[in-house]
Short mmCIF file of C-alpha atoms in Angstrom, two decimals:
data_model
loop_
_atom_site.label_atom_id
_atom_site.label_comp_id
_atom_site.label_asym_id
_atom_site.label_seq_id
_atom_site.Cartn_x
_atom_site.Cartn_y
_atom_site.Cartn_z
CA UNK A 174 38.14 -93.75 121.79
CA UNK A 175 41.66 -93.72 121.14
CA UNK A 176 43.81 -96.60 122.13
CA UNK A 177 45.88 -94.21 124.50
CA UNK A 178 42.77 -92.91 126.26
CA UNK A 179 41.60 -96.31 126.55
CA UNK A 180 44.44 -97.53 128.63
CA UNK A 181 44.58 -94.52 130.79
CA UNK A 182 40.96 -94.66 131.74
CA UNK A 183 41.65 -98.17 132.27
CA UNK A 184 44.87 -97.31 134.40
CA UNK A 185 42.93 -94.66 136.24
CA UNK A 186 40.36 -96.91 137.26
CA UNK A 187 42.07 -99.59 138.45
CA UNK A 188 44.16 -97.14 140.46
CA UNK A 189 40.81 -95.19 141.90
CA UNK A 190 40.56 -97.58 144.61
CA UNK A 191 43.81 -95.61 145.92
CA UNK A 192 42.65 -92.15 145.76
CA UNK A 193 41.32 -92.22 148.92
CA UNK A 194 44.40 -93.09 150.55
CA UNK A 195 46.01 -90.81 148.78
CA UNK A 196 43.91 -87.50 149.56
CA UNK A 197 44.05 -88.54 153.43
CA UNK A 198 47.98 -88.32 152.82
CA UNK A 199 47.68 -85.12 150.89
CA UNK A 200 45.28 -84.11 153.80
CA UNK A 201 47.72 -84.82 156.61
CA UNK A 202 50.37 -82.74 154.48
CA UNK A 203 48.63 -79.64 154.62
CA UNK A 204 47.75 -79.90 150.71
CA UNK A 205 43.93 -80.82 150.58
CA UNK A 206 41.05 -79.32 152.92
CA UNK A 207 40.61 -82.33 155.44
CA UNK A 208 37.27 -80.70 155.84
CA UNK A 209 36.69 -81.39 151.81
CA UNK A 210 38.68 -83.70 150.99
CA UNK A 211 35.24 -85.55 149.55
CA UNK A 212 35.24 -83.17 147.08
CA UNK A 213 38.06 -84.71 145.47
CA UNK A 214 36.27 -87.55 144.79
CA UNK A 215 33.16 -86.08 143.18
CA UNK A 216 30.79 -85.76 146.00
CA UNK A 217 29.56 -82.61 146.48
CA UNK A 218 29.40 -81.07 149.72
CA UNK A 219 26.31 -78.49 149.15
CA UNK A 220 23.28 -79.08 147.05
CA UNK A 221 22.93 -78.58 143.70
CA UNK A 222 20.43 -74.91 142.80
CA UNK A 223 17.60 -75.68 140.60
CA UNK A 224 17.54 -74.80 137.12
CA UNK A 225 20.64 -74.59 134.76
CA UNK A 226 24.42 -74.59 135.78
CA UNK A 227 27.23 -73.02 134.42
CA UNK A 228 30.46 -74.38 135.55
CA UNK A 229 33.38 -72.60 135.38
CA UNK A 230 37.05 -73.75 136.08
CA UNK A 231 40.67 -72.77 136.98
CA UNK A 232 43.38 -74.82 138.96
CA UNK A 233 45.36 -72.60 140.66
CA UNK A 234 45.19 -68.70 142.06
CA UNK A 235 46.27 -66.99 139.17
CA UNK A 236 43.56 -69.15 136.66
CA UNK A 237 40.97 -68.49 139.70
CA UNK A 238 41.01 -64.92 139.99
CA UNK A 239 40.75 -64.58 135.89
CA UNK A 240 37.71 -66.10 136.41
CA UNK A 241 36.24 -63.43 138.46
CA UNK A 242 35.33 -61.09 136.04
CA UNK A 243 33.60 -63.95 134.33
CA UNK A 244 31.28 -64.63 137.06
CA UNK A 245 30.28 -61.00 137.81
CA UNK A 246 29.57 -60.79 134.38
CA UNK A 247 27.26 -64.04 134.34
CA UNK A 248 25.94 -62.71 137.58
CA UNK A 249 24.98 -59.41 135.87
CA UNK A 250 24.13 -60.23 132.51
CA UNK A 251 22.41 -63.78 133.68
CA UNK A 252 20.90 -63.93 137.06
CA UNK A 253 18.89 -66.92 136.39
CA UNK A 254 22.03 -69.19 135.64
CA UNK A 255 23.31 -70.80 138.70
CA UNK A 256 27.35 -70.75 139.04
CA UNK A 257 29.72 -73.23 139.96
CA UNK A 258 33.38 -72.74 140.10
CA UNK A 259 36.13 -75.33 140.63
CA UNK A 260 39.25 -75.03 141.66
CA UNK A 261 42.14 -77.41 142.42
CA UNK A 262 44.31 -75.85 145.57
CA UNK A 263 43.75 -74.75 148.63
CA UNK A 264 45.22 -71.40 148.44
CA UNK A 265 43.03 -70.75 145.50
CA UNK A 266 39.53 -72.47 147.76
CA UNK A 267 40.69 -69.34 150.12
CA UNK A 268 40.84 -66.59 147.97
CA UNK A 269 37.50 -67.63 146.61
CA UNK A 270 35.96 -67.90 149.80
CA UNK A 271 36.71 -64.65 149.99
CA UNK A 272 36.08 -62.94 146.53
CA UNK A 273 32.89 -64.86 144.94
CA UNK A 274 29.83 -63.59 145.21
CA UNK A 275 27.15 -64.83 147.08
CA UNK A 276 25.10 -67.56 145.56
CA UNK A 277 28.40 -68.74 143.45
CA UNK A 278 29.48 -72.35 144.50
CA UNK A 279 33.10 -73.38 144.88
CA UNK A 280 33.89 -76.49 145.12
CA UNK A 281 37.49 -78.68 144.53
CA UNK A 282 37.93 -80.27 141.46
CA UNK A 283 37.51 -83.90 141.33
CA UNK A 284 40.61 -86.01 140.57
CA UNK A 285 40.71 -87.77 136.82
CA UNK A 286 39.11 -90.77 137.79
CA UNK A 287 36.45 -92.34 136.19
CA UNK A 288 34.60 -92.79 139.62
CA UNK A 289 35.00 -89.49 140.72
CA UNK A 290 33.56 -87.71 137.42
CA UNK A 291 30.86 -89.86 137.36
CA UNK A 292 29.81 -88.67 140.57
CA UNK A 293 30.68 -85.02 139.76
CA UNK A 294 29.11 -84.51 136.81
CA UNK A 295 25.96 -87.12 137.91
CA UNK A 296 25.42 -84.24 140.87
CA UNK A 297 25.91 -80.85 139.02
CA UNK A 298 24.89 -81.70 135.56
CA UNK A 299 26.44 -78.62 133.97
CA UNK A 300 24.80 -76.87 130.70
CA UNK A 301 27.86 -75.13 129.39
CA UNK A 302 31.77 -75.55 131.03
CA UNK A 303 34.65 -73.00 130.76
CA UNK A 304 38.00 -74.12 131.46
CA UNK A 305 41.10 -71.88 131.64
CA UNK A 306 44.51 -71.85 130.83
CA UNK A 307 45.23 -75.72 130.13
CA UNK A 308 43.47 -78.17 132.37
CA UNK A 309 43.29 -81.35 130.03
CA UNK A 310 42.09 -84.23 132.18
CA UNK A 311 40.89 -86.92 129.57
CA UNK A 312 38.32 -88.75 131.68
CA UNK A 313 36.59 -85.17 132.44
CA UNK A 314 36.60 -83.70 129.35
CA UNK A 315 35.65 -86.49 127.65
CA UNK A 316 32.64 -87.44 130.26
CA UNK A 317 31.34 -83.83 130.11
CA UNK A 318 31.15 -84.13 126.29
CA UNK A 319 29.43 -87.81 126.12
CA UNK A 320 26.45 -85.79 128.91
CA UNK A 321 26.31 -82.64 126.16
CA UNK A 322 27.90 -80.59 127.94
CA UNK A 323 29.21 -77.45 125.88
CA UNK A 324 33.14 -77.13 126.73
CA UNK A 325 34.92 -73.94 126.26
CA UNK A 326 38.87 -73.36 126.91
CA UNK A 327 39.80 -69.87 127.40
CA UNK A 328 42.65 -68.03 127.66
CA UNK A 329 44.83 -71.46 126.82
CA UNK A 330 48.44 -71.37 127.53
CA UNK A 331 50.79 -74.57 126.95
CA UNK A 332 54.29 -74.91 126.50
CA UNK A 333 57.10 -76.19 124.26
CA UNK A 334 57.15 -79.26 126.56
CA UNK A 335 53.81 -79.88 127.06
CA UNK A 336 52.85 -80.22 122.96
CA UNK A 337 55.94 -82.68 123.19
CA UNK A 338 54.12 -85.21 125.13
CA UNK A 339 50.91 -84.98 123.66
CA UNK A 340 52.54 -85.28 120.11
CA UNK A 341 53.62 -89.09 121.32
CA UNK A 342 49.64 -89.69 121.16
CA UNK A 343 48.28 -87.51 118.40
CA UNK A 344 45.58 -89.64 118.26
CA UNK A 345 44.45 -89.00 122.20
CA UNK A 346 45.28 -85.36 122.09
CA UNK A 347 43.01 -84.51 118.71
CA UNK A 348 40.10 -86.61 120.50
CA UNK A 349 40.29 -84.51 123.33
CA UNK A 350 40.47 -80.86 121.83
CA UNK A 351 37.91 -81.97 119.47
CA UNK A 352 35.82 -81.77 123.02
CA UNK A 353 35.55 -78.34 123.03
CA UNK A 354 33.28 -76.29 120.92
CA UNK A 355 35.27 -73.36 121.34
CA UNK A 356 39.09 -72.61 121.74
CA UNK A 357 40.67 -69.47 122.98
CA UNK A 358 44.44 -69.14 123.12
CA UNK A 359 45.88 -67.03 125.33
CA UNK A 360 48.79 -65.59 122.17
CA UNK A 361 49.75 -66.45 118.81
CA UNK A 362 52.36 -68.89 120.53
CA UNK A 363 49.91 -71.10 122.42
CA UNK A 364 47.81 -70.82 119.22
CA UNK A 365 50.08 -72.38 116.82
CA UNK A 366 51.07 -75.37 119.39
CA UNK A 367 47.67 -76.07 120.34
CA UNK A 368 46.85 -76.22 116.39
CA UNK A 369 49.45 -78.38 115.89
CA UNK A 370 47.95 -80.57 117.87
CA UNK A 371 44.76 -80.88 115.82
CA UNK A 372 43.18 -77.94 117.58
CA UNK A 373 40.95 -75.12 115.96
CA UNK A 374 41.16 -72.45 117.06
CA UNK A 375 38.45 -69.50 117.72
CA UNK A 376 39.91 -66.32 118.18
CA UNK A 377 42.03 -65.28 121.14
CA UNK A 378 41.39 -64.39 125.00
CA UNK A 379 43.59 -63.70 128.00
CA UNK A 380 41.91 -63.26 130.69
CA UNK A 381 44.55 -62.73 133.45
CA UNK A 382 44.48 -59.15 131.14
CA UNK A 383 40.90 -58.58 131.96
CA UNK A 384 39.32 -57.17 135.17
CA UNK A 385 38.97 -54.85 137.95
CA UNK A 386 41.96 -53.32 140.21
CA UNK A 387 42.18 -56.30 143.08
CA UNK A 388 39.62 -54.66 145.97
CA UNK A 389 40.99 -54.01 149.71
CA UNK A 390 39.33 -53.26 152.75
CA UNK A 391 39.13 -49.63 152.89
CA UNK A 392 39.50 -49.22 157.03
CA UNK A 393 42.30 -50.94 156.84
CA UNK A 394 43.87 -48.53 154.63
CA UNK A 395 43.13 -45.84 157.00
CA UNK A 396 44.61 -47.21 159.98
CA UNK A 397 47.81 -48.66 157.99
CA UNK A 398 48.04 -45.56 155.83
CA UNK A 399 47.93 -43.31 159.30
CA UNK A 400 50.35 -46.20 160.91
CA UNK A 401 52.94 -45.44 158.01
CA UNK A 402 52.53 -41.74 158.13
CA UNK A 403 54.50 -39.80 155.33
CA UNK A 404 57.11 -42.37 155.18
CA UNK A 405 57.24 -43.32 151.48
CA UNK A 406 56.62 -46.51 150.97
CA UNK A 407 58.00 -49.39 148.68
CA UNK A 408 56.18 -53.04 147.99
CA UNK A 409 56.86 -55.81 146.89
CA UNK A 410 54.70 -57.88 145.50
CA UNK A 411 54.04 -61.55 145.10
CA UNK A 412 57.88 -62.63 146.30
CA UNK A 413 59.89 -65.86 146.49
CA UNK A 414 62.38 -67.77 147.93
CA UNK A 415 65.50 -65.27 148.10
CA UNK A 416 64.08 -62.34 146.81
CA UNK A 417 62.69 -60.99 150.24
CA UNK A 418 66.17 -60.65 151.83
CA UNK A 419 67.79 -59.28 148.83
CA UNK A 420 65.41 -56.71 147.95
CA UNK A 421 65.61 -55.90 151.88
CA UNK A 422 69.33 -55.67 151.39
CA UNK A 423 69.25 -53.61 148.20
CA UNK A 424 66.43 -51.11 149.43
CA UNK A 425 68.34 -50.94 152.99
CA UNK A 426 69.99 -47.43 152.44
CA UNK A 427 67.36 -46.29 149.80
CA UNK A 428 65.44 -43.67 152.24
CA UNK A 429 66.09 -43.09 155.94
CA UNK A 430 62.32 -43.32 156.30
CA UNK A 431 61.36 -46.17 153.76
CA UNK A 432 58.52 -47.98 154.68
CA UNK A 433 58.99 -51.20 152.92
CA UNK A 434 55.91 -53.82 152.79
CA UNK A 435 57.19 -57.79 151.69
CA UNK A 436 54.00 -59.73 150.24
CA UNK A 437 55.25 -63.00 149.64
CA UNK A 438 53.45 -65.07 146.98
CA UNK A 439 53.22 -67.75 149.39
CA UNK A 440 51.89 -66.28 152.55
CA UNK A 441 52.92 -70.27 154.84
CA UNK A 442 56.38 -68.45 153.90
CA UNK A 443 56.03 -66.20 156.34
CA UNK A 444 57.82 -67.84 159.36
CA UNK A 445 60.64 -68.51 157.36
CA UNK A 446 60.71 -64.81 156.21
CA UNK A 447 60.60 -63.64 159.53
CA UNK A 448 63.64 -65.81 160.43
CA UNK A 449 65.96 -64.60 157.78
CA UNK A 450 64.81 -60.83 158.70
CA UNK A 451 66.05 -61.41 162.55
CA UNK A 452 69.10 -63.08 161.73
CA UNK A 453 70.22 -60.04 159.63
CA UNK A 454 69.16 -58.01 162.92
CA UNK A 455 66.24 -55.88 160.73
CA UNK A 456 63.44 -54.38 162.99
CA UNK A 457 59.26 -55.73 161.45
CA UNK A 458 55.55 -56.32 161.93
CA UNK A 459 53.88 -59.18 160.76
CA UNK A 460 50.65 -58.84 159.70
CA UNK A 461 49.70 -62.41 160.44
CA UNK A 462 50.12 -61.66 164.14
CA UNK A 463 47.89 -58.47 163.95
CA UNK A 464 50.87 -55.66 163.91
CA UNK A 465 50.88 -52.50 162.36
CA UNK A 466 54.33 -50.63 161.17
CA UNK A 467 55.58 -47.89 163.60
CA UNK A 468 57.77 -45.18 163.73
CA UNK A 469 60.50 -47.41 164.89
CA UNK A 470 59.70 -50.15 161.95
CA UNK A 471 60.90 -50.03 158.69
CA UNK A 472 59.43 -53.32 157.51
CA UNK A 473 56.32 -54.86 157.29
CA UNK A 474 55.67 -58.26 156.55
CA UNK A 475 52.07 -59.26 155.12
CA UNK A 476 51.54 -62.72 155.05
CA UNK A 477 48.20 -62.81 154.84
CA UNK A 478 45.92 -64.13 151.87
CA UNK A 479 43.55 -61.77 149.48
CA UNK A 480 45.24 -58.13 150.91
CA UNK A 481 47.22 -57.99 147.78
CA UNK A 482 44.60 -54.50 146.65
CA UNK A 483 45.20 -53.04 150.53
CA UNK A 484 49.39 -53.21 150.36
CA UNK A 485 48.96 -52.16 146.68
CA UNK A 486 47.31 -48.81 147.39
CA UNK A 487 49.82 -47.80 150.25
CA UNK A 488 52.37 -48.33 147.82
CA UNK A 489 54.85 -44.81 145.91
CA UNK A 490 56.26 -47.65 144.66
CA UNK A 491 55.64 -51.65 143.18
CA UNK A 492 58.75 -53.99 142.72
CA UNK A 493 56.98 -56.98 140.89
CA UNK A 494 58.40 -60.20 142.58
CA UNK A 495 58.88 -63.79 141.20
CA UNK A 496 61.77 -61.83 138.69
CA UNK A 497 65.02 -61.93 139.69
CA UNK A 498 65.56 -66.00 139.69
CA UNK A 499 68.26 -65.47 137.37
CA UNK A 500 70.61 -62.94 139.24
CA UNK A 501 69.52 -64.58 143.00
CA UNK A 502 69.96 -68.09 141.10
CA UNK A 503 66.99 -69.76 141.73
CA UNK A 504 64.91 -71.81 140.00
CA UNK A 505 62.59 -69.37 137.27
CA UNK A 506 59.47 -68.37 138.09
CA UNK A 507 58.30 -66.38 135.30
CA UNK A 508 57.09 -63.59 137.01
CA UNK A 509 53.44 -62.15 138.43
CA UNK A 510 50.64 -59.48 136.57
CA UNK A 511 52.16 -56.63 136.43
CA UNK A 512 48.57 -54.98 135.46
CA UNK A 513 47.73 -55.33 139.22
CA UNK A 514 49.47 -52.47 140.33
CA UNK A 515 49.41 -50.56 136.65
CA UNK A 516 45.50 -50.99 137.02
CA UNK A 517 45.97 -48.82 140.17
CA UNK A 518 48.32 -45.97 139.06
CA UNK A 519 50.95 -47.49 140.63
CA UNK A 520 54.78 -46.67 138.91
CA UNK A 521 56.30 -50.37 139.03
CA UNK A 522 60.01 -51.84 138.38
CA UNK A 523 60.43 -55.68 137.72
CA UNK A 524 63.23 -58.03 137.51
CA UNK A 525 63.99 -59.55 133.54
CA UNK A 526 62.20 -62.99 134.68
CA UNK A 527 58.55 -62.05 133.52
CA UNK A 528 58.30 -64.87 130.51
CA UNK A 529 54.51 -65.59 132.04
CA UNK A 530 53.57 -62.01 131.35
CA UNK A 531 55.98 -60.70 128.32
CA UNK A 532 53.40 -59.35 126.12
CA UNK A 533 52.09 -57.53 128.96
CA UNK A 534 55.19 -56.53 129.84
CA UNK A 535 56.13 -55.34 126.95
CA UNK A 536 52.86 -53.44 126.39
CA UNK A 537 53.94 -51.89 129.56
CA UNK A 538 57.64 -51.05 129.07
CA UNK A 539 56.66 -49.77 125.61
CA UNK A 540 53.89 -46.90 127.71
CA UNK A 541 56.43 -46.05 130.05
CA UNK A 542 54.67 -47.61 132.85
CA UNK A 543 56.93 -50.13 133.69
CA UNK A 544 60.60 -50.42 134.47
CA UNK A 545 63.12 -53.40 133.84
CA UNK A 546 66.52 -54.42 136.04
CA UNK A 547 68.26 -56.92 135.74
CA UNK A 548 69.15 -57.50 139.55
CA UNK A 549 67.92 -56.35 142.96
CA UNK A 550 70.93 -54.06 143.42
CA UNK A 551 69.89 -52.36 140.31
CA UNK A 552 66.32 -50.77 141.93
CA UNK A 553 67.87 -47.54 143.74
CA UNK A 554 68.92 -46.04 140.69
CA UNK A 555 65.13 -46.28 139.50
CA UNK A 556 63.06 -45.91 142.82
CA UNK A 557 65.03 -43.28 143.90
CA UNK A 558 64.49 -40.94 141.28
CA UNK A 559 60.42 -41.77 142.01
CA UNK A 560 60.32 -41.43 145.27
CA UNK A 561 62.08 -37.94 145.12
CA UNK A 562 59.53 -36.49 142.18
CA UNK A 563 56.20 -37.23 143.05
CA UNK A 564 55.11 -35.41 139.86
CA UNK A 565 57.03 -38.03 137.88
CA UNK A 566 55.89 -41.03 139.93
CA UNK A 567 52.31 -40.14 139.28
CA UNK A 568 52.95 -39.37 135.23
CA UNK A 569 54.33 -42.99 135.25
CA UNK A 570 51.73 -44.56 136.78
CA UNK A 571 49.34 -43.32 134.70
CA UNK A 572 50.66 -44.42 131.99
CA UNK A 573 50.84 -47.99 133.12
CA UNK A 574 47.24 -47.18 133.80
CA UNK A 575 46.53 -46.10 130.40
CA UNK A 576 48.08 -49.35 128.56
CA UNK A 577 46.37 -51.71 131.27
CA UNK A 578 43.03 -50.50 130.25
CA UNK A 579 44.12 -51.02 126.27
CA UNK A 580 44.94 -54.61 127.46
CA UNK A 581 41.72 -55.50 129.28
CA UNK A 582 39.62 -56.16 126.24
CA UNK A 583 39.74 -60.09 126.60
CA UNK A 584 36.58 -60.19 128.65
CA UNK A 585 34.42 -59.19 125.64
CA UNK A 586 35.68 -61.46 123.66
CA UNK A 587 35.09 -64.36 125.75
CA UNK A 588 30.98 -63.38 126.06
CA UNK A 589 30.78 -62.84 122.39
CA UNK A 590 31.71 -66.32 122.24
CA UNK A 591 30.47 -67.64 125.66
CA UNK A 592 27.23 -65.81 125.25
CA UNK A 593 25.24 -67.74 122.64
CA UNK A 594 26.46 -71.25 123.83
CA UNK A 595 24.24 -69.87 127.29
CA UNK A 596 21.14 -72.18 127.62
CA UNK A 597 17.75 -69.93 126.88
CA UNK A 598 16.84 -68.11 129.66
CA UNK A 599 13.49 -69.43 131.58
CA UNK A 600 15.42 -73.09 130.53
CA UNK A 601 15.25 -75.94 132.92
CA UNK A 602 17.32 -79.46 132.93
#
């Protein structure tokens, strides 16, 4: 081992004693599952299935729901491998909840402590792990690996800054991507910086351009879509801080009959949302309360969790939030999949703030499926024109359609490589 990864699993255990504390503090802050906050430390709150494991991680929503397609195709191509998926926040536990199919585990990561992946990996004993994006804890990587465990990462991304840490311990940062038996960067970008770092590299996979269109609840289509009526109707998706009041502001005079649906990224926005809206004297529903739009409302406010497919589908229109930091001058976001609504036929317009996604984006710009402004006060002069030639709408969304299917490849990719690392089936541990 390293000398760097020697004193941080010595730092981390002499600091373990502390997690505890911690967690209840996290707990009491509304940012760990009080419920399962045990997880945390490695103890597992359900039994472990017989036979062999797969284990499959993501921290956050966005790494989560990439893994979906994963697990239905495990599911499907391996029904005798049980599943376990980890995840690291509690908006992320809830979508699962939600979206994984029954018989697939989810439970919360445990934190990088030696204690805590003892117990982890001592209860689930995984055959083969996949982690996404770039979820580098030393003390579980490198405890999975000493137990045999085959590690994949898939669909890596890591930034300018992050290689600029590692590179103060080269030594620590080649002993830990030497863990994994295969590597999958998300772009030639991520490629180059994790191979600078001693990595190999294995071909590449981005799975955030893989899957299914998100799925909604189809009576609650019918009752919103007969709530609306023929009202056209404008969303915008995945929104934050500022951008809800300004694209209010800029869609205000649009159409006399706009229906316009707000889906903030962060649904425990919502209050705050609903403040602004009243002090500007606008007229909404909130779906968290149970409303529906009326004739009298022009604005609906879903801050719910896991409707994202439902407001998607009522949409003539997408405006892709998390884009406009620069002109509202807020901190950059980076931007959200813009495939989610181009999966759907959906014509979409984003702001210029879409670094997470610009391949994609560009893929999409390049079709003619996707539109770029540079500020709120920008979309009239491109939703109008949609909303007034339905014909033209549709021809745009299906050619965001068209270029999101071209993009979705990354899924085969990742079982041509995940596929023969599988343990043999009629295997047991």
């Amino acid at each position: 081992m390293s000398p760097a990864l020697a004193v941080y699993r010595l730092i981390t255990r002499l600091l373990e004693p502390l997690a505890p504390r911690l967690l209840d503090a996290r707990a009491k802050q509304g940012k760990e599952d009080p419920a399962r906050v045990d997880e945390r430390l490695g103890h597992a709150s359900v039994a472990r299935p017989d036979g062999e494991l797969v284990w499959l991680h993501g921290v956050s929503v966005g790494e989560t729901l990439s893994l979906l397609p994963v697990v239905e195709r495990l599911r499907r191509s391996r029904p005798d491998l049980a599943v376990l998926v980890t995840s690291g926040t509690l908006t992320s536990a809830h979508l699962l909840a939600r979206r994984l199919p029954a018989g697939v585990i989810h439970q919360f990561a445990p934190v990088d402590t030696p204690g805590a992946v003892t117990v982890f990996l001592d209860h689930w004993r995984p055959t083969l792990a996949v982690f996404v994006e770039s979820e580098l804890w030393p003390n579980l990587i490198l405890a999975a690996r000493r137990r045999g465990v085959k590690l994949v990462l898939a669909s890596a991304r890591i930034t300018e800054k992050t290689v600029d840490g590692w590179r103060r311990f080269p030594g620590a940062a080649r002993e830990i991507l030497s863990a994994f038996v295969r590597i999958l960067p998300q772009d030639e970008t991520s490629a180059a910086r994790l191979h600078s770092l001693g990595a190999r590299i294995d071909g590449h996979v981005n799975l955030k351009l893989s899957g299914e269109a998100p799925p909604h609840d189809a009576a609650a289509f019918t009752r919103l879509s007969a709530a609306i009526g023929d009202r056209p109707v404008v969303v915008a998706a995945s929104t934050h801080d500022g951008e809800e009041i300004a694209l209010v502001r800029a869609l205000d005079k649009l159409a006399d009959r706009l229906c316009l649906i707000l889906v903030p990224r962060h649904p425990d926005r919502g209050a705050g949302i609903a403040a602004a809206l009243s002090r500007d004297g606008y007229r909404f529903a909130l779906r968290s309360q149970g409303s529906e739009p009326d004739r009298d409302t022009d604005l609906y406010l879903a801050d719910t969790l896991g409707e994202m497919g439902l407001f998607l589908r009522l949409a003539d229109v997408v405006v892709m939030g998390g884009s406009f930091s620069a002109a509202l001058e807020k901190s950059p976001v980076g931007g959200h999949n813009p495939l989610e609504p181009a999966r759907l036929g959906k014509p979409a317009v984003t702001g210029p703030d879409m670094t997470n996604w610009a391949a994609v984006t560009e893929a999409l710009v390049a079709a003619g499926g996707l539109a770029v402004v540079e500020a709120p006060w920008d979309l009239p002069a491109v939703i109008a024109p949609l909303l007034a030639n339905d014909a033209a709408a549709k021809a745009m969304g299906e050619r965001g359609r068209r270029a999101a299917a071209e993009a979705g490849s990354g899924l085969d990719r990742l079982w041509e490589t995940v596929a023969p690392l599988l343990p043999a089936k009629g295997g047991r541990r």
